[in-house]
Amino acid sequence: MAQVRLTGIAKAFGKVTALDAMDLVIDDGELVCLLGPSGSGKSTLLRVIGGFETPSEGTIAIDGVDVTHLPPERRPTAMVFQSHALWSHMTVHGNIAFGLKLRRLPRTEIRERVEKVLDLVGLAGYGARLPSQLSGGQQQRVALARSLVIEPKILLLDEPFASLDQHLRERLRDEVRDIQQRLGITAVFVTHGQDEALAISDRIVVLADGRMQQVGRPGEIYAEPKTAFVAGFIGAMNMLDGTLAEGEVVAGGLRLAAEGAGPARLAIRPEDIALTEPEDGRTVTVRRMIDFGSHVVIDSALADGTHLRIQTDKTIRVEAGERVGIHVEQWTVFRDGEAPSRYRSDTVRPFREVRRYA
Amino acid sequence: MIAALRSGAMGGRLSGLLLVALPVALLIWLVLWPVLQAMVGTVYFPGTGFSIASYTYFFTDAYSLRNLWLTLWVTALTSVLRVVVAMPIALYLRFRTGSIAALVQALALFPMFVPSVLVAYAFIRVLGPNGIVDTVLVALHLPKLMSPYLTPAGPIIGLVWDGLPLTLLLLLSGLGRVSIASVDAARDLGAGSWTLFTRIILPRIQSSIIVTLAFNVLGLFSAFTLPFLLGPASPEMMGPYMQRTFSDNADPLNATTQAVITFAFCAAFGLIYVRAIAKGRKGTA
C-alpha cells in the first residue's frame, strides 16, 4: 500500500503564495495528474511531496507516516525530472546503479536490477553508453529507469516529456502508463498538457494560482467542470460573458434557457453546437473553416461579432462569409460563488445534406 | 547569386581577420618579441657567441634555487588554498538564493576592488607586530601570537585574500554547468552532501578547477607587490628577486635569466590551461 495524504498544504515564497490550503488523498496504485498553467503551483506541489520544498503549513503523510519534514533521500519517493538530469560523466549503467550503490547492495544484485530495469524501459544492452550517445527519448527512459530501480513507493514525474516531440511524447506517456500499471506503483505526474493529463491519468487535479480548482476523473473534469477556469482550461470551450434574466442567459446575441439573475459566464463546447439551416433560428457567419481530417472546426461570428468555435462532422463544408444556423445542445452557466448550472436541449435538428469532397 | 554569396563570405572572412589583426599585432609587439629578445639575449652574446652560463649559475646557485623553491611552494599552497576557501562559497552561491547569498557574494568579491598595496598595509595594521590582533590580545591579557608578517605565511594570507574573487568567479562559472535538477536527482536517490560533491559536482567541474588553478599559478608565480611588502627578505619569491637583481644589483643578465625561467614555468601552466579549455569544450560538445 502506498497512499499519499496531503492535509492543509500551503507554501509561500516570501510574500508570494505558491500553494494554498490543499487537501488531497492519492490512493495506492493510482496515477494522478497535476494539471495547470505555468505558475499554478503544480511543480511546487510535486516538489513538496518529494521533499525538495518544505511546506509553510500542513502535513504530508505517506502510508500514514508523517514525512513533512523529511529530506528527499529519506522519503519513499523518486522523481523523474523534466530535464532528464542524467549525470553526463557516468554511463547509463552508472546512472541507474547510483541509488543502489548508495544503498550498499551487493555488486551482483546491482547488475541484475539494472539489467532488469533497462529491459523494462526497452533499453537492454545500452548500459555501457554515455547519456550523450542517447536520443532525448532514450535519455528520459534512463531517467525513468534510474527512479524505478530503487523501487520507490511513489513515483513523481515533473513534466518528463516536455522537451520531446509530439509523437515521442505520446509513445512515452503510453509506455509510462503501461509500466506504472504493471508495477502497480502510485504515481504523481505534473503536466501542463491537457491531452496528456486526459490520456494518462486515473484522476486529474486542476490547479490555478496555487489553488485546487477541481479533482476528478478525466471524463468528469471534461464533462462537468466545476469552475469557469476548469471549463476554459480543459479542452476547447466557448466562454461568453452574459446576463441572466427572465429564465434566459443572454450572451453575445445568443439566448439560451437558464435560471437566475445577474452577470454570468456561458460555456459551450464546440462539439455541443450543431449546424442547422439559417432560417431555423440562431445564425452565425462563417469566418474560417479548419479541416483537421478527423473533424472540422468552424470559426464563426455571432451577430454582435463574438467569436464562436463549432466542431462538426469531417464531411461538412462551408464557405467563409456564409451564414449558417446553429443549435446548442449542451451549455453550462457559471456565476460567482455558485455551483455551475448545466442545461441540455432535447431537440435534435437536421442540417442540410453534407457537402463532400469532389 | 553564387558570386554574391562568395563575395559576402570573403568580406566576412576579411573583417574577421581585421578583428584579430590588432590583438595579434599587440601580442607580438608587447609579449612575444620581448620574450624572444630576452631568451636570445641570455644565451647569445655578440662578439663571444652562445653561452648558457647565466642559466648554469641560476641552477647551481643555492640562493636562486631556494627562491625558486619558495616561489613554487607559495604558488602551489596559495593556489590550493584559494580553491579550498572559494569552493564552499561558490557552492553556497550556486545553490542558494536570497539576500544572505547576495551579501556573501558582495563580501567575497570585495577584494577585487581593493588595490594590492592597500591589502598589504591593511594586513600589516591587523596582523603585523603591534597590530590590531596584538592590541586585542594584550588588552585581554593573553600572550601575543607570532606575526605572519615577513614570513612565507604573510604573502600566502595576503595572496589568498587578494585572489579570492577571481577564483570564486571561475568556480562559479564551472558550477553553472551543474544543473540544480542533477543535484536534486542525486539527493532524491539518497546522496548526502559529501557524496553529492565528490561524485556528482566534482567530476563535472574538473576542467574548471584546472583552469582556476592554472590562472592562479600564472598570476602567483610572478606576483610582486604582496610578496615584496609582506614576504621574507630571504629567501624571496621570484618577483621581488628579479626586481632586486635588476635594480639593486644592477645585473640585467641574471634578472633576464630569472624572467625567462619564470616565463618557462608560467608557459607550462599556460599549456595545462589551454589543454583544460580544449577538454572542456570537447566535453560540452
XYZ file of C-alpha atoms in Angstrom:
643
model
C 0.000 0.000 0.000
C 1.313 3.465 -0.878
C -1.116 6.220 -0.149
C -0.236 9.913 -0.113
C -2.292 12.213 2.095
C -1.872 15.978 1.890
C -3.588 17.952 4.627
C -3.834 21.743 4.504
C -0.648 22.099 2.449
C 0.419 25.698 1.856
C 3.679 27.082 0.547
C 4.762 30.701 0.402
C 7.940 32.112 -1.137
C 8.304 35.422 0.671
C 5.059 37.264 0.067
C 4.063 35.068 -2.862
C 1.677 32.216 -2.085
C 2.551 29.297 -4.333
C 0.170 26.778 -2.750
C -2.870 27.452 -0.632
C -4.651 25.039 1.736
C -4.525 21.877 -0.309
C -6.158 18.642 0.804
C -5.688 15.601 -1.359
C -5.542 11.827 -0.984
C -3.779 9.812 -3.678
C -4.622 6.146 -3.394
C -2.415 3.116 -3.814
C -1.580 2.361 -7.436
C -3.283 5.492 -8.673
C -1.807 7.801 -11.331
C -2.788 11.365 -10.561
C -2.000 14.247 -12.889
C -1.389 17.728 -11.544
C -2.580 19.918 -14.380
C -2.445 23.664 -14.633
C -0.922 26.586 -16.484
C 2.581 27.917 -15.742
C 2.773 29.355 -12.242
C -0.238 27.396 -10.998
C 1.844 25.625 -8.335
C 1.823 22.106 -9.793
C 5.616 21.658 -9.784
C 5.847 23.210 -6.316
C 3.271 20.713 -5.056
C 5.257 17.845 -6.589
C 8.472 19.151 -5.005
C 6.672 19.387 -1.660
C 5.640 15.716 -1.982
C 9.205 14.801 -2.971
C 10.744 16.697 -0.065
C 12.555 19.301 -2.177
C 10.402 22.035 -0.642
C 9.124 22.192 2.906
C 5.513 23.333 3.168
C 4.831 26.543 5.088
C 1.732 24.886 6.554
C 0.108 21.455 6.563
C 1.313 17.876 6.629
C 2.191 15.137 4.160
C 1.775 11.505 5.106
C 2.857 8.502 3.064
C 1.233 5.284 4.185
C 0.157 7.046 7.362
C 3.717 8.148 8.235
C 4.250 11.890 8.548
C 7.090 12.807 6.155
C 6.508 16.574 6.166
C 9.966 17.431 7.436
C 11.929 14.533 5.958
C 14.503 15.335 3.240
C 14.077 13.719 -0.220
C 16.633 10.973 0.469
C 14.594 9.738 3.438
C 11.239 9.590 1.659
C 9.966 6.527 -0.231
C 9.661 8.632 -3.382
C 11.668 9.027 -6.583
C 11.414 11.857 -9.056
C 11.838 11.979 -12.823
C 12.861 15.483 -13.825
C 11.844 17.474 -16.876
C 15.447 17.971 -17.982
C 16.299 14.230 -17.541
C 19.017 15.339 -15.048
C 21.292 12.490 -16.105
C 24.906 12.664 -14.980
C 26.875 13.050 -18.177
C 30.131 11.744 -16.672
C 28.537 8.368 -15.853
C 27.397 5.642 -18.212
C 23.754 4.586 -18.388
C 24.616 1.721 -16.025
C 26.384 4.157 -13.662
C 23.397 6.491 -13.639
C 20.919 3.728 -12.872
C 23.166 1.955 -10.359
C 23.884 5.151 -8.402
C 20.958 4.811 -5.991
C 21.615 1.098 -5.487
C 25.314 1.693 -4.712
C 24.307 4.247 -2.085
C 22.198 1.500 -0.524
C 25.323 -0.690 -0.459
C 23.732 -3.594 -2.303
C 25.969 -6.448 -3.496
C 27.519 -5.886 -6.906
C 25.761 -8.875 -8.486
C 22.364 -7.682 -7.265
C 23.034 -4.173 -8.601
C 23.918 -5.604 -12.004
C 20.820 -7.796 -12.094
C 18.481 -4.983 -11.061
C 19.979 -2.530 -13.546
C 19.632 -5.042 -16.384
C 16.064 -5.815 -15.360
C 15.000 -2.169 -15.281
C 16.804 -1.441 -18.571
C 14.797 -4.270 -20.081
C 11.608 -2.800 -18.571
C 12.162 0.569 -20.247
C 13.240 -1.020 -23.537
C 16.935 -0.159 -23.314
C 18.503 -3.590 -22.813
C 22.130 -3.509 -23.952
C 22.517 0.260 -23.555
C 24.262 0.095 -20.151
C 27.744 0.966 -21.390
C 26.698 4.075 -23.313
C 27.083 7.626 -22.111
C 23.963 9.825 -21.894
C 25.343 11.994 -24.705
C 25.188 8.951 -27.001
C 21.420 8.600 -26.486
C 18.446 10.348 -28.054
C 16.150 12.573 -25.967
C 13.574 9.810 -25.616
C 16.203 7.262 -24.588
C 17.623 9.710 -22.035
C 14.185 10.134 -20.493
C 13.804 6.342 -20.312
C 17.134 6.150 -18.470
C 15.876 8.819 -16.048
C 12.723 6.749 -15.526
C 14.785 3.581 -15.020
C 17.020 5.374 -12.508
C 13.954 6.277 -10.452
C 12.251 2.888 -10.775
C 15.297 0.789 -9.898
C 15.247 1.843 -6.244
C 11.651 0.578 -6.074
C 10.045 3.699 -4.647
C 6.549 3.623 -3.210
C 5.657 6.834 -5.024
C 6.921 7.853 -8.459
C 6.938 11.593 -9.116
C 7.187 12.835 -12.694
C 7.777 16.534 -13.313
C 6.753 17.249 -16.922
C 9.035 14.414 -18.054
C 8.215 14.663 -21.737
C 8.086 18.428 -22.118
C 11.293 18.562 -24.151
C 10.297 15.782 -26.545
C 8.452 15.990 -29.840
C 4.737 15.214 -30.043
C 4.992 11.642 -31.414
C 7.667 10.579 -28.949
C 5.752 12.208 -26.111
C 2.611 10.241 -26.946
C 4.548 6.980 -27.218
C 6.426 7.511 -23.968
C 3.369 8.524 -21.996
C 1.673 5.279 -23.043
C 4.795 3.356 -22.017
C 4.928 5.135 -18.646
C 1.255 4.346 -18.052
C 1.888 0.730 -19.013
C 4.911 0.419 -16.699
C 3.058 2.152 -13.853
C 0.156 -0.284 -14.149
C 2.407 -3.319 -14.478
C 4.321 -2.354 -11.324
C 1.187 -1.139 -9.549
C 3.121 1.894 -8.333
C 1.470 5.102 -7.137
C 2.438 7.988 -9.423
C 2.021 11.738 -9.467
C 2.523 13.301 -12.891
C 2.876 17.029 -13.489
C 1.903 18.381 -16.874
C 0.509 21.483 -18.468
C -0.780 19.463 -21.408
C -4.458 18.690 -21.032
C -4.310 15.942 -23.668
C -1.528 14.247 -21.743
C -3.494 14.501 -18.492
C -6.700 13.213 -20.060
C -4.874 10.321 -21.721
C -2.756 9.046 -18.862
C -4.401 9.679 -15.512
C -6.820 7.949 -13.206
C -7.643 11.331 -11.701
C -6.730 14.892 -12.583
C -6.084 17.707 -10.116
C -6.582 21.032 -11.867
C -4.593 23.855 -10.286
C -4.654 27.602 -10.806
C -2.961 30.333 -8.778
C -1.846 27.820 -6.149
C -5.366 26.533 -5.503
C -7.067 23.275 -6.408
C -9.853 24.041 -8.825
C -11.194 20.537 -9.246
C -10.238 16.928 -8.613
C -11.864 14.199 -10.630
C -11.695 11.533 -13.308
C -10.680 12.816 -16.769
C -14.147 12.377 -18.295
C -15.784 14.002 -15.300
C -13.457 17.022 -15.411
C -14.144 17.430 -19.109
C -17.890 16.979 -18.956
C -18.651 18.644 -15.651
C -16.156 21.433 -14.927
C -16.848 22.995 -11.546
C -15.370 26.412 -12.264
C -15.184 28.683 -15.272
C -11.381 28.310 -15.164
C -11.556 24.499 -15.461
C -14.145 24.818 -18.208
C -11.867 27.115 -20.163
C -8.644 25.222 -19.432
C -9.682 21.645 -20.181
C -10.486 21.116 -23.816
C -11.788 23.718 -26.234
C -14.606 25.872 -24.883
C -16.543 28.944 -25.986
C -16.664 31.238 -22.939
C -19.113 34.125 -23.339
C -19.838 36.879 -20.844
C -23.555 37.346 -20.443
C -26.517 38.232 -18.232
C -29.174 36.062 -16.614
C -32.727 37.371 -16.610
C -36.258 36.058 -17.067
C -35.288 32.406 -17.406
C -32.631 33.089 -20.045
C -28.956 33.743 -20.352
C -28.109 36.327 -22.984
C -24.502 36.335 -24.232
C -23.062 37.599 -27.489
C -26.539 37.693 -29.064
C -27.281 34.102 -28.028
C -30.338 33.423 -25.887
C -30.441 30.122 -24.029
C -32.624 28.845 -21.215
C -31.094 29.341 -17.742
C -32.275 30.063 -14.225
C -31.206 33.009 -12.068
C -30.406 36.678 -12.449
C -27.320 38.830 -12.815
C -23.984 38.556 -14.622
C -22.883 35.092 -15.703
C -20.472 33.249 -17.983
C -21.883 30.963 -20.607
C -19.715 27.961 -21.538
C -20.384 25.887 -24.658
C -18.122 23.140 -26.006
C -17.544 23.465 -29.772
C -18.784 19.901 -30.262
C -22.041 20.771 -28.437
C -23.057 23.140 -31.228
C -24.841 21.593 -34.188
C -25.315 23.277 -37.546
C -28.864 23.911 -38.759
C -30.472 25.701 -41.664
C -30.205 29.531 -41.291
C -33.938 30.081 -41.163
C -34.180 27.739 -38.211
C -33.365 30.331 -35.540
C -29.878 31.454 -34.349
C -27.362 32.200 -37.066
C -23.630 32.793 -37.274
C -21.355 33.994 -40.066
C -18.533 31.622 -41.038
C -15.126 33.291 -40.732
C -12.893 30.313 -41.439
C -13.100 26.555 -41.708
C -10.240 24.439 -40.343
C -10.089 20.853 -41.568
C -8.362 18.605 -39.000
C -9.019 15.474 -41.028
C -10.927 13.671 -38.273
C -13.272 16.634 -37.757
C -13.899 20.170 -38.930
C -13.728 23.306 -36.803
C -15.624 26.369 -37.933
C -14.530 29.728 -36.606
C -17.666 31.832 -36.782
C -19.031 35.165 -35.579
C -22.304 35.817 -33.772
C -24.469 38.827 -34.684
C -22.520 41.133 -32.348
C -19.138 39.893 -33.655
C -18.387 37.491 -30.783
C -16.333 34.530 -31.973
C -17.898 31.099 -31.701
C -15.993 27.887 -32.352
C -18.015 24.998 -33.750
C -16.751 21.437 -34.121
C -18.620 19.334 -36.586
C -18.520 16.350 -38.912
C -15.458 15.967 -41.139
C -17.620 15.781 -44.260
C -19.271 19.167 -43.797
C -18.013 22.015 -45.955
C -18.933 25.693 -45.537
C -17.506 28.842 -47.095
C -16.157 31.972 -45.408
C -18.906 34.616 -45.228
C -21.669 32.025 -45.394
C -24.484 32.309 -42.844
C -25.449 29.091 -41.095
C -27.883 28.320 -38.318
C -26.721 26.830 -35.015
C -28.354 24.695 -32.386
C -26.737 24.495 -28.937
C -27.173 21.026 -27.472
C -25.476 21.487 -24.062
C -24.337 24.552 -22.148
C -23.157 25.499 -18.688
C -23.741 28.751 -16.854
C -21.159 29.893 -14.276
C -21.939 32.506 -11.633
C -19.542 33.807 -8.993
C -19.835 31.922 -5.722
C -22.423 29.462 -7.021
C -22.287 25.932 -8.370
C -22.455 25.797 -12.173
C -25.833 25.078 -13.816
C -25.854 22.659 -16.733
C -28.528 22.573 -19.408
C -29.301 20.278 -22.276
C -31.524 20.758 -25.301
C -33.804 17.818 -26.132
C -34.442 18.920 -29.683
C -32.397 17.333 -32.447
C -32.482 19.249 -35.722
C -31.101 18.048 -39.080
C -28.588 20.024 -41.121
C -28.591 20.139 -44.903
C -27.152 17.368 -46.970
C -23.415 17.329 -46.270
C -21.117 18.681 -48.945
C -18.494 16.108 -49.726
C -15.170 16.389 -51.488
C -15.452 16.133 -55.218
C 23.742 34.704 -56.927
C 26.604 32.330 -56.095
C 29.119 35.097 -56.892
C 27.303 37.426 -54.463
C 27.372 34.753 -51.755
C 31.082 34.186 -52.364
C 31.880 37.890 -52.133
C 29.823 38.072 -48.896
C 31.810 35.170 -47.429
C 35.093 36.825 -48.487
C 34.014 40.093 -46.831
C 33.131 38.243 -43.621
C 36.485 36.469 -43.627
C 38.322 39.761 -44.216
C 36.520 41.565 -41.383
C 37.253 38.569 -39.119
C 40.950 38.775 -39.994
C 40.941 42.531 -39.349
C 39.339 41.962 -35.948
C 42.089 39.570 -34.861
C 44.894 41.517 -36.531
C 45.194 44.221 -33.857
C 45.353 41.928 -30.791
C 47.756 39.580 -32.620
C 49.997 42.534 -33.539
C 49.950 43.761 -29.928
C 50.716 40.242 -28.668
C 53.702 40.003 -30.990
C 54.927 43.504 -30.162
C 54.418 43.547 -26.384
C 54.819 39.880 -25.404
C 56.367 37.566 -27.965
C 59.058 39.935 -29.218
C 60.338 40.880 -25.706
C 60.251 37.194 -24.718
C 62.250 36.227 -27.791
C 64.628 39.118 -27.188
C 65.107 38.059 -23.558
C 65.658 34.423 -24.472
C 68.158 35.245 -27.169
C 69.811 37.918 -25.010
C 70.540 35.399 -22.241
C 72.200 32.795 -24.495
C 73.750 34.774 -27.340
C 76.342 37.482 -26.822
C 77.655 39.438 -29.828
C 81.386 39.007 -30.103
C 81.624 35.972 -27.787
C 78.855 33.727 -29.176
C 76.481 31.321 -27.396
C 76.667 30.686 -23.666
C 74.280 29.270 -21.066
C 76.423 30.481 -18.183
C 73.629 32.579 -16.613
C 71.299 29.518 -16.553
C 74.093 27.349 -15.151
C 74.625 29.976 -12.475
C 70.909 30.101 -11.593
C 70.530 26.319 -11.314
C 73.742 25.902 -9.313
C 73.289 28.900 -7.030
C 71.748 27.752 -3.723
C 70.081 31.117 -3.074
C 68.446 31.248 -6.508
C 67.186 27.681 -6.118
C 65.845 28.476 -2.640
C 63.971 31.432 -4.159
C 62.594 29.256 -6.953
C 61.573 26.581 -4.482
C 59.873 29.184 -2.226
C 58.036 30.606 -5.218
C 56.850 27.146 -6.280
C 55.826 26.295 -2.737
C 53.966 29.579 -2.110
C 52.324 29.359 -5.545
C 51.152 25.777 -5.030
C 49.918 26.316 -1.481
C 48.196 29.625 -2.279
C 46.507 28.191 -5.372
C 45.163 25.228 -3.437
C 44.101 27.428 -0.507
C 42.258 29.804 -2.839
C 40.283 26.901 -4.340
C 39.663 25.353 -0.908
C 38.410 28.660 0.519
C 36.425 29.677 -2.575
C 34.773 26.293 -3.211
C 32.312 26.313 -0.257
C 31.422 29.923 -1.021
C 30.891 29.078 -4.702
C 28.737 26.056 -3.801
C 26.672 28.198 -1.450
C 26.200 30.912 -4.064
C 25.348 28.390 -6.812
C 22.657 26.556 -4.907
C 21.234 29.291 -2.675
C 19.396 32.481 -3.450
C 18.192 35.380 -1.341
C 19.569 38.373 0.489
C 22.158 36.440 2.541
C 23.590 34.878 -0.624
C 23.786 38.352 -2.195
C 25.630 39.650 0.878
C 28.065 36.718 0.836
C 28.729 37.330 -2.853
C 29.367 41.040 -2.292
C 31.787 40.324 0.560
C 33.607 37.610 -1.374
C 34.050 39.835 -4.427
C 35.045 42.898 -2.403
C 38.844 42.209 -2.557
C 38.638 42.646 -6.329
C 38.099 46.361 -5.779
C 40.946 46.831 -3.288
C 44.453 47.549 -4.654
C 47.155 45.118 -3.540
C 49.125 47.874 -1.782
C 46.126 48.650 0.424
C 45.683 44.937 1.143
C 49.334 44.754 2.230
C 49.125 47.747 4.573
C 45.770 46.593 5.969
C 47.393 43.224 6.627
C 50.292 44.907 8.443
C 47.897 47.015 10.528
C 45.865 43.945 11.510
C 48.333 41.040 11.694
C 51.673 42.846 11.901
C 53.686 43.382 15.092
C 51.670 45.611 17.461
C 48.747 45.416 15.016
C 45.063 45.174 15.942
C 45.246 41.456 16.792
C 48.231 42.029 19.122
C 46.498 45.024 20.725
C 43.346 42.993 21.415
C 45.357 40.070 22.816
C 47.278 42.406 25.140
C 44.048 44.100 26.245
C 42.672 40.647 27.134
C 45.917 39.795 28.993
C 46.615 37.000 26.513
C 50.054 36.185 25.079
C 50.885 37.699 21.688
C 50.838 35.422 18.624
C 53.769 35.133 16.266
C 53.025 37.547 13.411
C 52.971 36.071 9.881
C 54.390 39.400 8.644
C 57.740 38.953 6.839
C 57.399 35.158 6.919
C 56.286 32.990 3.951
C 52.820 32.876 5.613
C 52.477 36.652 5.095
C 52.264 36.669 1.298
C 50.210 33.461 1.365
C 47.498 35.059 3.533
C 47.568 38.270 1.505
C 47.548 36.479 -1.846
C 44.693 34.164 -0.825
C 42.541 37.167 0.117
C 43.610 39.143 -2.927
C 42.885 36.346 -5.426
C 39.682 35.034 -3.858
C 37.268 36.948 -6.171
C 38.774 35.676 -9.437
C 38.922 32.125 -8.065
C 35.316 32.397 -6.931
C 34.118 33.711 -10.281
C 35.926 30.947 -12.184
C 34.490 28.250 -9.922
C 31.015 29.760 -10.147
C 31.239 29.689 -13.907
C 32.150 25.991 -13.730
C 29.373 25.247 -11.270
C 26.918 26.896 -13.643
C 27.268 23.740 -15.744
C 25.948 21.598 -12.892
C 22.174 21.811 -13.070
C 20.152 22.008 -9.887
C 18.000 19.165 -11.209
C 21.033 16.864 -11.466
C 21.879 17.610 -7.824
C 18.242 17.123 -6.793
C 18.184 13.815 -8.660
C 21.174 12.570 -6.667
C 19.661 13.782 -3.379
C 16.432 12.045 -4.311
C 18.284 8.740 -4.660
C 19.858 9.123 -1.240
C 23.110 11.032 -1.769
C 24.380 13.049 1.185
C 26.325 16.305 0.859
C 29.769 14.683 0.588
C 28.629 12.106 -1.975
C 26.944 14.868 -3.944
C 30.133 16.888 -4.000
C 32.577 14.097 -4.773
C 30.500 12.031 -7.195
C 28.212 14.496 -8.936
C 29.632 18.017 -8.694
C 33.405 17.499 -8.680
C 33.583 15.330 -11.821
C 31.542 17.943 -13.700
C 33.794 20.851 -12.730
C 37.188 19.154 -13.070
C 38.207 21.226 -16.065
C 37.046 24.427 -14.311
C 39.235 23.588 -11.315
C 42.230 23.006 -13.601
C 41.543 26.327 -15.341
C 41.223 28.053 -11.960
C 44.490 26.535 -10.705
C 46.295 27.419 -13.933
C 45.038 31.022 -13.779
C 46.115 31.277 -10.160
C 49.538 29.807 -10.829
C 50.130 32.208 -13.724
C 49.345 35.197 -11.520
C 51.051 33.954 -8.391
C 54.329 32.814 -9.905
C 55.236 36.322 -10.923
C 53.407 38.137 -8.090
C 55.319 41.147 -6.839
C 53.505 43.639 -4.575
C 52.304 41.358 -1.791
C 55.414 39.103 -1.652
C 57.585 42.277 -1.709
C 55.665 44.037 1.099
C 54.684 41.063 3.266
C 57.209 38.340 2.485
C 60.588 37.486 3.983
C 63.775 39.128 2.710
C 65.471 35.784 2.281
C 64.567 33.542 0.627
C 62.316 35.669 -1.540
C 59.817 34.983 -4.300
C 60.846 35.323 -7.941
C 59.043 38.655 -8.439
C 60.977 40.600 -5.783
C 64.136 38.599 -6.611
C 64.036 39.683 -10.261
C 63.399 43.317 -9.295
C 66.226 43.335 -6.750
C 68.681 41.639 -9.125
C 67.851 44.157 -11.825
C 67.818 47.428 -9.847
C 69.727 46.832 -6.593
C 72.381 44.501 -8.032
C 72.349 46.239 -11.431
C 72.583 42.803 -13.034
C 70.237 42.776 -16.054
C 71.587 39.488 -17.475
C 70.739 37.445 -14.379
C 67.456 39.337 -13.908
C 66.513 38.474 -17.510
C 67.555 34.855 -16.975
C 65.279 34.719 -13.920
C 62.481 36.237 -16.032
C 62.943 33.619 -18.774
C 62.875 30.804 -16.200
C 59.730 32.311 -14.637
C 58.189 32.603 -18.093
C 59.016 28.945 -18.820
C 57.174 27.802 -15.684
C 54.200 30.051 -16.481
C 54.137 28.813 -20.083
C 53.980 25.213 -18.809
C 50.930 26.077 -16.696
C 49.524 28.018 -19.634
C 49.739 24.831 -21.671
C 47.805 22.968 -18.965
C 45.180 25.740 -19.085
C 44.835 25.519 -22.861
C 44.513 21.716 -22.697
C 41.851 22.018 -19.962
C 39.882 24.512 -22.058
C 40.066 22.232 -25.093
C 38.957 19.251 -22.991
C 36.101 21.266 -21.501
C 34.910 22.299 -24.961
C 35.046 18.680 -26.099
C 33.005 17.727 -23.031
C 30.265 20.234 -23.739
C 30.134 19.454 -27.449
